[in-house]
Coordinates of C-alpha atoms and ligand atoms in Angstrom, one line a residue:
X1 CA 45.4 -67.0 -43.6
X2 CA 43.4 -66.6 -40.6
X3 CA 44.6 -63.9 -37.8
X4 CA 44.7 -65.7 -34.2
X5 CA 44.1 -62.4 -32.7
X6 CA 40.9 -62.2 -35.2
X7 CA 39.9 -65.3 -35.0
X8 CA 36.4 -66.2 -33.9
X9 CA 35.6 -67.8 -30.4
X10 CA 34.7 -71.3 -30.8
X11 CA 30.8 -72.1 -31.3
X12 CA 28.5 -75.6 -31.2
X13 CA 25.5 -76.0 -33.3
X14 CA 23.5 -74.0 -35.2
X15 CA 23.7 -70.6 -34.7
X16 CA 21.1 -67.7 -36.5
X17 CA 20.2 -64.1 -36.4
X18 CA 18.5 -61.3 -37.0
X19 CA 20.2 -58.2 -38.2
X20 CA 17.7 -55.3 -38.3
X21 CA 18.7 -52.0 -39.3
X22 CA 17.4 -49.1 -36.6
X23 CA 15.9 -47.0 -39.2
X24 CA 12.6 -47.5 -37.4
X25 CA 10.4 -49.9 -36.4
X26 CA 9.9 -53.5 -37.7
X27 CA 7.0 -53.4 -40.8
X28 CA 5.6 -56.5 -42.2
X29 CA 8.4 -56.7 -44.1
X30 CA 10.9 -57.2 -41.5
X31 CA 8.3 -59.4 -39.2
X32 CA 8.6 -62.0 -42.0
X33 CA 12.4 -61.9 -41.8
X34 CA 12.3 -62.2 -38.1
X35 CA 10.2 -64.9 -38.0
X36 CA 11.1 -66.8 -40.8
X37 CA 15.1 -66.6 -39.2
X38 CA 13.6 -67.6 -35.7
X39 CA 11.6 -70.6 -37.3
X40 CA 14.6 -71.5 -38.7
X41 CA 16.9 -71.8 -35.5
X42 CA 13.5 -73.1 -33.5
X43 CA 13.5 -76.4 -36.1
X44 CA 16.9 -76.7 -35.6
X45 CA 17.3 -76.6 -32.0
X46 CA 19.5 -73.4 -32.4
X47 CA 20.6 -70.4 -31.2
X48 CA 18.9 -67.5 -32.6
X49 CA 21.0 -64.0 -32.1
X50 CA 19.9 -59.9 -31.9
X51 CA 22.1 -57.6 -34.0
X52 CA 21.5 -54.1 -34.1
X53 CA 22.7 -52.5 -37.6
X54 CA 23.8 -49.3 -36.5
X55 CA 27.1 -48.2 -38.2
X56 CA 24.9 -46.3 -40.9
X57 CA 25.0 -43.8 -38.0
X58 CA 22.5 -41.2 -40.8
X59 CA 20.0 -43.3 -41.1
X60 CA 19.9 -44.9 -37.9
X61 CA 16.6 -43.3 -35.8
X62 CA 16.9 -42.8 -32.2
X63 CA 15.1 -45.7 -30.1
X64 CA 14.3 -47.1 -33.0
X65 CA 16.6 -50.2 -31.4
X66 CA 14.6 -50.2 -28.3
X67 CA 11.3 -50.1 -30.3
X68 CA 12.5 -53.2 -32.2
X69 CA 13.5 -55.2 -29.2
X70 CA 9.8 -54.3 -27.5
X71 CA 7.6 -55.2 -31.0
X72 CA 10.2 -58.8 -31.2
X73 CA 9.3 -59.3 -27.3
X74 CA 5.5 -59.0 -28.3
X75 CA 5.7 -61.1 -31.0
X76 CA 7.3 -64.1 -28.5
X77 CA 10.2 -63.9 -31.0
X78 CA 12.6 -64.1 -27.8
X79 CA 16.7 -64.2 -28.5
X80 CA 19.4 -65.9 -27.0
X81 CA 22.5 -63.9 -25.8
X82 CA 23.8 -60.1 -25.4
X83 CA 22.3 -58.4 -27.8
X84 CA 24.7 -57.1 -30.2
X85 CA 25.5 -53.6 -31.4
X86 CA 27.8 -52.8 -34.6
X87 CA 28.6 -49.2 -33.3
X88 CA 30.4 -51.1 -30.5
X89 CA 32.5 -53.1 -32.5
X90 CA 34.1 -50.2 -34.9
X91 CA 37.7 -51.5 -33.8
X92 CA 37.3 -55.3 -35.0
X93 CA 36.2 -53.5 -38.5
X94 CA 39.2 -51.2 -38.4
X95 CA 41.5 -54.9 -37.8
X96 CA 40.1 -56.2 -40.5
X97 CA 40.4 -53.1 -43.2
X98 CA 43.8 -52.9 -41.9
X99 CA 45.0 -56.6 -42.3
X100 CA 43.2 -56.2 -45.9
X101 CA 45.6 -53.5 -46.4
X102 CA 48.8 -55.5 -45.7
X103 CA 47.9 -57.9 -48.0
X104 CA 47.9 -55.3 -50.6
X105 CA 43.7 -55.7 -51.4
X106 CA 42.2 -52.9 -51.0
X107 CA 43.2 -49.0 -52.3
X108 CA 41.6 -45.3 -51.8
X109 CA 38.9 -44.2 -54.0
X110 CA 38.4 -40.2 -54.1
X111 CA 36.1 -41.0 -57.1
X112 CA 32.6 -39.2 -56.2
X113 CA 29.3 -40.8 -57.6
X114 CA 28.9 -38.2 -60.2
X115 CA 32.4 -38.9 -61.7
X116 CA 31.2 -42.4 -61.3
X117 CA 28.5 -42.0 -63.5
X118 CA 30.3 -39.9 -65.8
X119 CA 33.0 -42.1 -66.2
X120 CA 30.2 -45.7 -66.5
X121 CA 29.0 -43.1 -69.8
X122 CA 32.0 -42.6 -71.5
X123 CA 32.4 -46.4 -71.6
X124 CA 28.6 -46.7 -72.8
X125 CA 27.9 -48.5 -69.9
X126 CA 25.4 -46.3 -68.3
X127 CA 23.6 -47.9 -65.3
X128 CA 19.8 -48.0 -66.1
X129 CA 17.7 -47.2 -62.9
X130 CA 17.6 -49.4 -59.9
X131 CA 20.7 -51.5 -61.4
X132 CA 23.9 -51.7 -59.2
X133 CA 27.0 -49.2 -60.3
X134 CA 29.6 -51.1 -61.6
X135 CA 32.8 -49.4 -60.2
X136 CA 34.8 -48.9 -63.8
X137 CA 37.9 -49.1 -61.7
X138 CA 39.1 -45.5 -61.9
X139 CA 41.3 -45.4 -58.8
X140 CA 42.7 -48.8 -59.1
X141 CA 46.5 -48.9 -58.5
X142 CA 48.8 -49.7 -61.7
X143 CA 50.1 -52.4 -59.7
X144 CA 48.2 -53.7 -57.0
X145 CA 51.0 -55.1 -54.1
X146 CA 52.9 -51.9 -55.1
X147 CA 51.5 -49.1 -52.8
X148 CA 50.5 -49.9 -48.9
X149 CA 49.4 -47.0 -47.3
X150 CA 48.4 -45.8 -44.1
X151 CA 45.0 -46.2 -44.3
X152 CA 44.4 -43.1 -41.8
X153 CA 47.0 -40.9 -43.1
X154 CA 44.3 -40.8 -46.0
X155 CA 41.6 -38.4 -45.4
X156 CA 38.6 -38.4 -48.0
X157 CA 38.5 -41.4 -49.9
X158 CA 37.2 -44.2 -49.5
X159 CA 38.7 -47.8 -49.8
X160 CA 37.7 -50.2 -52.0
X161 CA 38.5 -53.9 -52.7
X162 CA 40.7 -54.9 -55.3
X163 CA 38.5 -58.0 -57.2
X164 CA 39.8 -60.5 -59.6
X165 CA 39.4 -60.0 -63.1
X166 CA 36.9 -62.5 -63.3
X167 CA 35.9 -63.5 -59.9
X168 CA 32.1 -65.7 -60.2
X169 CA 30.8 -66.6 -56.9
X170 CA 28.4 -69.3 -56.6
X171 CA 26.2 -70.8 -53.6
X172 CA 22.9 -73.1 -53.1
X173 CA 20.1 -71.2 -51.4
X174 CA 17.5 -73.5 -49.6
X175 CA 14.7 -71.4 -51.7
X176 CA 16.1 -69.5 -54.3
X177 CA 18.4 -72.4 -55.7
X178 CA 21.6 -72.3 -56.9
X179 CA 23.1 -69.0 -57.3
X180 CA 25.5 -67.3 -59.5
X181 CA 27.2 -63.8 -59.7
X182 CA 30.2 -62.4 -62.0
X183 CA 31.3 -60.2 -59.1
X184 CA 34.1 -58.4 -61.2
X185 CA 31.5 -57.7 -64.2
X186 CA 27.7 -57.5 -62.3
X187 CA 29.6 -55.4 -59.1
X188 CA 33.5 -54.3 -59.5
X189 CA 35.6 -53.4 -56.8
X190 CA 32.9 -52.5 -53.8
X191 CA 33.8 -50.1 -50.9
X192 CA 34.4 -51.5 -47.2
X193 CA 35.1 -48.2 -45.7
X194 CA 32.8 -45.0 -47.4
X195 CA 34.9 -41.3 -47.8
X196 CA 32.8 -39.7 -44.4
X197 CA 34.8 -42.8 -42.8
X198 CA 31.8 -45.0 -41.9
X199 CA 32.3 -48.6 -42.5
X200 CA 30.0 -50.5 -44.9
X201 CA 27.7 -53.3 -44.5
X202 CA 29.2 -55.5 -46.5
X203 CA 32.8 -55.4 -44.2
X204 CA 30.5 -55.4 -41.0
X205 CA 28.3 -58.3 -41.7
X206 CA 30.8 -60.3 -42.6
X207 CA 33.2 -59.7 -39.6
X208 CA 30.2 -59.5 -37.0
X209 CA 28.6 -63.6 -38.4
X210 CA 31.9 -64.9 -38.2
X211 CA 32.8 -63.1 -34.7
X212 CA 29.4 -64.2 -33.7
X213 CA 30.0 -68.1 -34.9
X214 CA 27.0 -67.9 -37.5
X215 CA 26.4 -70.9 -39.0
X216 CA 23.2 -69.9 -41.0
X217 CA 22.0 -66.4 -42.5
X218 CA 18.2 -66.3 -43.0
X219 CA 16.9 -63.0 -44.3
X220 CA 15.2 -61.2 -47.1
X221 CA 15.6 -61.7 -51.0
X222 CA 16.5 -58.2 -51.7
X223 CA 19.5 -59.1 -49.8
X224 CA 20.3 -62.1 -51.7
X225 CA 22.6 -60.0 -54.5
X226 CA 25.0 -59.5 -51.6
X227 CA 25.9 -63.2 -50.7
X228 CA 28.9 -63.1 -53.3
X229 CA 30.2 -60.0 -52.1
X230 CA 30.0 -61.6 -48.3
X231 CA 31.4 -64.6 -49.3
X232 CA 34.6 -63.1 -51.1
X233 CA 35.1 -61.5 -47.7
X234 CA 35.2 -64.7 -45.8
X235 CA 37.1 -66.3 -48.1
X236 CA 39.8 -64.2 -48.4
X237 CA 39.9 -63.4 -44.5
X238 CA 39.6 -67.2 -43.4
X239 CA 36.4 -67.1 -42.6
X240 CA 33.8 -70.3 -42.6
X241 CA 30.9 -69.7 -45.0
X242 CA 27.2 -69.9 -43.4
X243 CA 24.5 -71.6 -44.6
X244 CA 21.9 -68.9 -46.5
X245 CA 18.4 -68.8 -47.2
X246 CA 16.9 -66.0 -48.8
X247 CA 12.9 -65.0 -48.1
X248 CA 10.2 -64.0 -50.4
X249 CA 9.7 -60.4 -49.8
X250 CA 6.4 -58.9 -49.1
X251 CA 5.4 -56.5 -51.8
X252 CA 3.3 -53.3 -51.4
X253 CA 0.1 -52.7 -54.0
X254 CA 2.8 -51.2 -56.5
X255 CA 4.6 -54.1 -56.7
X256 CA 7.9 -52.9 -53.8
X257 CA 9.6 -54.2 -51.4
X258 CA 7.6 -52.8 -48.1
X259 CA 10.5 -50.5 -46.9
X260 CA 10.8 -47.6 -44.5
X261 CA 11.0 -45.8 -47.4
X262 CA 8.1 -46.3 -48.6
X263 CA 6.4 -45.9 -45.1
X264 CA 5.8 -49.1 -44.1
X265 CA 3.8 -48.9 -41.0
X266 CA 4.8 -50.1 -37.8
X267 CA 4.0 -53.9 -36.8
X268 CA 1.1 -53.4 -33.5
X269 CA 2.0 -54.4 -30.2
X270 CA -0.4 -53.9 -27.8
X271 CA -3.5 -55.8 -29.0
X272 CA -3.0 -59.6 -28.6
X273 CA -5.2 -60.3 -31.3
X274 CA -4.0 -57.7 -34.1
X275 CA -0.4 -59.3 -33.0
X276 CA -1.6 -63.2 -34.0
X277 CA -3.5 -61.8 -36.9
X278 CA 0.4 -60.4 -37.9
X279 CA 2.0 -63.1 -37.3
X280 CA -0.3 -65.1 -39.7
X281 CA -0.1 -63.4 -42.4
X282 CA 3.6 -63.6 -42.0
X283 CA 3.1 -67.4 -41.5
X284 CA 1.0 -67.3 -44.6
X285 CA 4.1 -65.7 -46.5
X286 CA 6.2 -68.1 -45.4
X287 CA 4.4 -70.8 -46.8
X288 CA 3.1 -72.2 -43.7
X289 CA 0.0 -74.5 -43.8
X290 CA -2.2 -76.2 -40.8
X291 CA -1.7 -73.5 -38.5
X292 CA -4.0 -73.0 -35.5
X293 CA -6.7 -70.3 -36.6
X294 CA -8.6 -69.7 -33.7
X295 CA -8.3 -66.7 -31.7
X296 CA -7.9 -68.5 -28.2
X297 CA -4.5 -69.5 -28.9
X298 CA -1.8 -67.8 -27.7
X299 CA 1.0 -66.2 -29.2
X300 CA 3.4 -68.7 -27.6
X301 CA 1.1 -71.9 -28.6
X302 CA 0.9 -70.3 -32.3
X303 CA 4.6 -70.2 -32.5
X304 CA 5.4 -73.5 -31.1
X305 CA 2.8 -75.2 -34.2
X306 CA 4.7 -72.7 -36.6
X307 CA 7.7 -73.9 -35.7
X308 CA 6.4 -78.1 -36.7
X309 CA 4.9 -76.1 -40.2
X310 CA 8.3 -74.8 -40.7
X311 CA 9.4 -78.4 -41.0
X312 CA 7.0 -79.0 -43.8
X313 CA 6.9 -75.7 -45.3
X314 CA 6.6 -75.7 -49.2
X315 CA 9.1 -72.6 -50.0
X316 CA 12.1 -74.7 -49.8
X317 CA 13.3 -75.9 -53.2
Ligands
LIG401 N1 20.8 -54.8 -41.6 C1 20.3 -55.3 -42.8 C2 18.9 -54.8 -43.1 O1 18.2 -54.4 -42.2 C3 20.2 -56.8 -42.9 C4 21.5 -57.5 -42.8 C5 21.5 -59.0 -43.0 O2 20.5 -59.7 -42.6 O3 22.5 -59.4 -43.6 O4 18.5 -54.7 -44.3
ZN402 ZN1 37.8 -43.8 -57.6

């Protein structure tokens, strides 16, 4: 059921991105996502795209955006196109929550995460630590198709989509291998649009690859529990599916994903060396063999033998 005034522009070829969050600047954890997604898009002959993250408008960090773009220009990780940001695009978002509206998916939620929780242990299915809230459904319409709404005539709640009763999404990642997720049990009806009215990743990342013709989605492994959710979207708004390819994360001494958090420091920028020495170890991560070690290469000549290693690299299944 595609929407001609929705529909994406047509695209040739392969098309990638990065989609970094501006919550500061890019850590080691990010660098690997950026260069693994470049790599990726380099050995293909594609286009590799910029999108800034930015609809999280509380966590987002002032200049962090700019400070991305300068540590990616350092790195030679160059993009092709207008870089792209998701606070600019808050009306395709609103099209698309609406269009889900008319076809009767999606309903308010005033639940709050303490009733939430409340309501997961009454059923005895408390969430242990770190493990994903199962929505138990609370504010799900009798009869789905029977209410539609004005979706701003509802202040304070959030909207949810209305899953399936058992809805299993699978796909074939290039590392992790074939992947498989009960959506309805292991996620339950997720929000696209929060109660303070932002809009969530999930709806965003969806509607901004397929806006932006993306034919492959490189990125990191703690993303990789998302793919189902991302992929219900497209399905169910005529979308194309990408390609995706899930990194190994870079862990800190504990064991964590490197995260702002968890005060990940910046990547360097200015000293050429410390900058090659980065991009190594991100290399090295990436599985990379038979790269150039000495230190008169340049950042440009490293890249170009990382992008041949990329052909060969041993973390694809
Ligand atoms: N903005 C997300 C993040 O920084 C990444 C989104 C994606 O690659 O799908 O975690
Ligand atoms: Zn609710």
């Amino acid at each position: 059921m595609p929407n001609p005034k929705n529909s994406p522009p047509p695209h040739k070829g392969y098309r990638g991105r990065f989609a970094p969050s501006p919550t500061g600047p890019l850590h080691a954890g990010s660098l690997v996502a950026a260069l693994g997604s470049w790599l990726d898009a380099r050995a293909n002959q594609g286009k590799w795209l910029l999108r800034i993250e930015d609809i999280d408008t509380p966590r987002c960090v002032a200049g962090a955006d700019q400070e991305i773009m300068h540590q990616l220009m350092a790195y030679g990780l160059r993009w092709d196109e207008d870089v792209s940001w998701q606070s600019k695009h808050l009306d395709h978002y609103q099209s698309a929550l609406e269009r889900l509206n008319e076809l009767h998916l999606i309903y308010p939620c005033t639940c709050s995460r303490q009733t939430i929780l409340e309501e997961l242990e009454a059923r005895g299915t408390t969430p242990v630590r770190n493990q994903e809230i199962v929505y138990p459904g609370t504010c799900r319409p009798q009869e789905i198709g029977t209410v539609q709404k004005d979706i701003d005539l509802i202040t304070n709640a959030a909207w949810r989509l209305e899953l399936p009763p058992k809805l299993i999404m699978d796909f074939d990642d290039l590392i992790m291998g074939h992947q498989s997720q009960n959506l309805s049990h292991e996620v339950g009806d997720f929000v696209l649009r929060r109660r303070d009215g932002l809009f969530t990743y999930q709806l965003a990342v969806v509607i901004d690859d397929a806006q932006q013709g993306i034919t492959h989605v490189v990125r990191g492994q703690d993303l990789a529990s998302n793919t189902g959710r991302q992929m219900h979207l497209q399905n169910i708004l005529g979308y194309k599916h990408p390609q995706y390819l899930h990194l190994p994360l870079v862990l800190d001494v504990h064991g964590e994903k490197l995260s702002k958090q968890t005060l990940a420091t910046a990547i360097p920028t200015e000293d050429p060396r410390a900058v090659l020495a980065q991009l190594r170890k991100a290399g090295i991560h990436l599985g990379l063999r038979n790269l150039p070690d000495g230190e008169n290469i340049s950042v440009a000549q490293w890249l170009l033998a990382a992008t041949q290693a990329w052909k060969n690299s041993s973390i694809f299944s």
